[in-house]
mmCIF file of C-alpha atoms in Angstrom:
data_model
loop_
_atom_site.group_PDB
_atom_site.id
_atom_site.type_symbol
_atom_site.label_atom_id
_atom_site.label_comp_id
_atom_site.label_asym_id
_atom_site.label_seq_id
_atom_site.Cartn_x
_atom_site.Cartn_y
_atom_site.Cartn_z
ATOM 1 C CA UNK Z 926 4.233 32.053 2.647
ATOM 2 C CA UNK Z 927 4.677 29.027 0.429
ATOM 3 C CA UNK Z 928 5.892 25.922 2.230
ATOM 4 C CA UNK Z 929 6.652 22.546 0.702
ATOM 5 C CA UNK Z 930 7.701 19.849 3.160
ATOM 6 C CA UNK Z 931 8.878 16.518 1.789
ATOM 7 C CA UNK Z 932 8.874 13.282 3.738
ATOM 8 C CA UNK Z 933 9.186 9.559 3.138
ATOM 9 C CA UNK Z 934 12.777 9.344 2.026
ATOM 10 C CA UNK Z 935 15.262 6.893 3.485
ATOM 11 C CA UNK Z 936 17.198 3.767 2.716
ATOM 12 C CA UNK Z 937 15.759 1.122 0.413
ATOM 13 C CA UNK Z 938 17.166 -2.021 -1.114
ATOM 14 C CA UNK Z 939 17.377 -2.449 -4.869
ATOM 15 C CA UNK Z 940 13.995 -3.631 -6.071
ATOM 16 C CA UNK Z 941 12.279 -2.087 -3.082
ATOM 17 C CA UNK Z 942 9.745 0.705 -2.794
ATOM 18 C CA UNK Z 943 9.356 4.055 -1.131
ATOM 19 C CA UNK Z 944 6.558 6.612 -1.174
ATOM 20 C CA UNK Z 945 7.420 10.277 -0.940
ATOM 21 C CA UNK Z 946 4.946 12.867 0.265
ATOM 22 C CA UNK Z 947 4.971 16.632 -0.006
ATOM 23 C CA UNK Z 948 2.760 18.684 2.279
ATOM 24 C CA UNK Z 949 1.982 22.052 0.723
ATOM 25 C CA UNK Z 950 0.752 25.228 2.364
ATOM 26 C CA UNK Z 951 0.628 28.963 1.774
ATOM 27 C CA UNK Z 952 -0.995 28.830 -1.653
ATOM 28 C CA UNK Z 953 -4.027 27.362 -3.428
ATOM 29 C CA UNK Z 954 -2.594 23.895 -4.033
ATOM 30 C CA UNK Z 955 -5.398 22.772 -6.342
ATOM 31 C CA UNK Z 956 -4.617 25.568 -8.811
ATOM 32 C CA UNK Z 957 -0.982 24.732 -9.463
ATOM 33 C CA UNK Z 958 0.966 22.061 -11.254
ATOM 34 C CA UNK Z 959 3.443 20.202 -9.077
ATOM 35 C CA UNK Z 960 6.572 18.243 -9.807
ATOM 36 C CA UNK Z 961 9.288 16.086 -8.340
ATOM 37 C CA UNK Z 962 12.904 16.715 -9.270
ATOM 38 C CA UNK Z 963 16.074 15.074 -8.026
ATOM 39 C CA UNK Z 964 19.788 15.721 -7.813
ATOM 40 C CA UNK Z 965 22.149 12.805 -7.547
ATOM 41 C CA UNK Z 966 25.660 13.206 -6.135
ATOM 42 C CA UNK Z 967 27.879 14.840 -8.720
ATOM 43 C CA UNK Z 968 25.071 15.191 -11.262
ATOM 44 C CA UNK Z 969 22.741 17.896 -12.446
ATOM 45 C CA UNK Z 970 19.109 18.390 -11.633
ATOM 46 C CA UNK Z 971 16.700 15.910 -13.214
ATOM 47 C CA UNK Z 972 12.977 16.557 -13.628
ATOM 48 C CA UNK Z 973 11.525 13.250 -12.484
ATOM 49 C CA UNK Z 974 7.779 13.702 -12.714
ATOM 50 C CA UNK Z 975 5.059 16.307 -12.951
ATOM 51 C CA UNK Z 976 1.307 16.451 -12.503
ATOM 52 C CA UNK Z 977 -1.147 19.103 -13.587
ATOM 53 C CA UNK Z 978 -3.417 20.871 -11.130
ATOM 54 C CA UNK Z 979 -6.357 18.555 -11.857
ATOM 55 C CA UNK Z 980 -4.258 15.410 -12.372
ATOM 56 C CA UNK Z 981 -5.266 15.099 -16.020
ATOM 57 C CA UNK Z 982 -1.720 15.520 -17.306
ATOM 58 C CA UNK Z 983 1.427 13.812 -16.048
ATOM 59 C CA UNK Z 984 5.058 13.660 -17.040
ATOM 60 C CA UNK Z 985 7.702 11.034 -16.289
ATOM 61 C CA UNK Z 986 11.359 11.066 -17.112
ATOM 62 C CA UNK Z 987 12.407 8.132 -19.270
ATOM 63 C CA UNK Z 988 14.593 6.900 -16.426
ATOM 64 C CA UNK Z 989 11.607 6.335 -14.117
ATOM 65 C CA UNK Z 990 8.724 5.622 -16.490
ATOM 66 C CA UNK Z 991 6.896 2.450 -15.521
ATOM 67 C CA UNK Z 992 8.434 2.421 -12.040
ATOM 68 C CA UNK Z 993 7.329 5.707 -10.455
ATOM 69 C CA UNK Z 994 3.793 7.062 -10.108
ATOM 70 C CA UNK Z 995 2.948 10.652 -9.277
ATOM 71 C CA UNK Z 996 -0.365 11.578 -7.667
ATOM 72 C CA UNK Z 997 -1.922 14.338 -5.654
ATOM 73 C CA UNK Z 998 -4.720 14.828 -3.164
ATOM 74 C CA UNK Z 999 -6.035 18.346 -3.561
ATOM 75 C CA UNK Z 1000 -8.276 17.983 -0.520
ATOM 76 C CA UNK Z 1001 -5.232 17.243 1.614
ATOM 77 C CA UNK Z 1002 -2.844 19.654 -0.190
ATOM 78 C CA UNK Z 1003 -0.434 16.781 -0.651
ATOM 79 C CA UNK Z 1004 1.697 15.533 -3.531
ATOM 80 C CA UNK Z 1005 2.961 11.961 -3.696
ATOM 81 C CA UNK Z 1006 5.560 9.945 -5.556
ATOM 82 C CA UNK Z 1007 5.292 6.159 -5.376
ATOM 83 C CA UNK Z 1008 8.651 4.671 -6.286
ATOM 84 C CA UNK Z 1009 8.812 0.976 -7.095
ATOM 85 C CA UNK Z 1010 11.575 -1.278 -8.427
ATOM 86 C CA UNK Z 1011 14.146 1.106 -7.053
ATOM 87 C CA UNK Z 1012 17.654 1.061 -8.510
ATOM 88 C CA UNK Z 1013 20.935 2.323 -7.050
ATOM 89 C CA UNK Z 1014 20.889 5.062 -9.692
ATOM 90 C CA UNK Z 1015 17.702 6.427 -8.092
ATOM 91 C CA UNK Z 1016 19.841 7.546 -5.147
ATOM 92 C CA UNK Z 1017 19.402 11.312 -4.940
ATOM 93 C CA UNK Z 1018 17.860 14.141 -3.015
ATOM 94 C CA UNK Z 1019 14.270 14.491 -4.141
ATOM 95 C CA UNK Z 1020 12.583 17.878 -4.257
ATOM 96 C CA UNK Z 1021 8.934 18.826 -4.382
ATOM 97 C CA UNK Z 1022 8.454 21.760 -6.734
ATOM 98 C CA UNK Z 1023 5.563 24.128 -7.329
ATOM 99 C CA UNK Z 1024 4.981 25.572 -10.806
ATOM 100 C CA UNK Z 1025 7.797 23.752 -12.569
ATOM 101 C CA UNK Z 1026 7.169 21.949 -15.861
ATOM 102 C CA UNK Z 1027 10.736 21.334 -16.811
ATOM 103 C CA UNK Z 1028 11.611 25.022 -16.683
ATOM 104 C CA UNK Z 1029 11.739 27.596 -13.919
ATOM 105 C CA UNK Z 1030 8.925 30.104 -14.206
ATOM 106 C CA UNK Z 1031 7.305 32.822 -12.143
ATOM 107 C CA UNK Z 1032 6.039 31.167 -9.011
ATOM 108 C CA UNK Z 1033 8.436 28.230 -9.009
ATOM 109 C CA UNK Z 1034 9.120 27.189 -5.435
ATOM 110 C CA UNK Z 1035 11.292 24.373 -4.115
ATOM 111 C CA UNK Z 1036 11.030 22.320 -0.981
ATOM 112 C CA UNK Z 1037 14.068 21.457 1.124
ATOM 113 C CA UNK Z 1038 14.245 17.931 -0.236
ATOM 114 C CA UNK Z 1039 14.325 14.418 1.156
ATOM 115 C CA UNK Z 1040 17.181 11.976 0.674
ATOM 116 C CA UNK Z 1041 16.588 8.632 -1.009
ATOM 117 C CA UNK Z 1042 19.368 6.054 -0.891
ATOM 118 C CA UNK Z 1043 19.078 2.754 -2.730
ATOM 119 C CA UNK Z 1044 21.694 0.272 -1.624
ATOM 120 C CA UNK Z 1045 22.058 -3.298 -0.498
#
């Protein structure tokens, strides 16, 4: 069974950094694209970043470009999101997503999410 377990969320000050991790199991991680999405209080879902199975292709939302970096370690079945220069508007629940490139497709699977709060 597919499992995606996010970690690394918490409280950060504006301008600070956090690194999210997503431990994947139950499928061949190296064969699937992976993404991070977020939902802020009172707002819709935002596709934050994506990375292809072999890391050759990445996507960043305009709101995070230049501040966030997505990466993956296929040997460790782990997806990462390095978040720098955090802003209060980055406050959201962040989800690790399998097989999601901006649209839900067959095989899309969501983790439970990890909360990120940016506040002084």
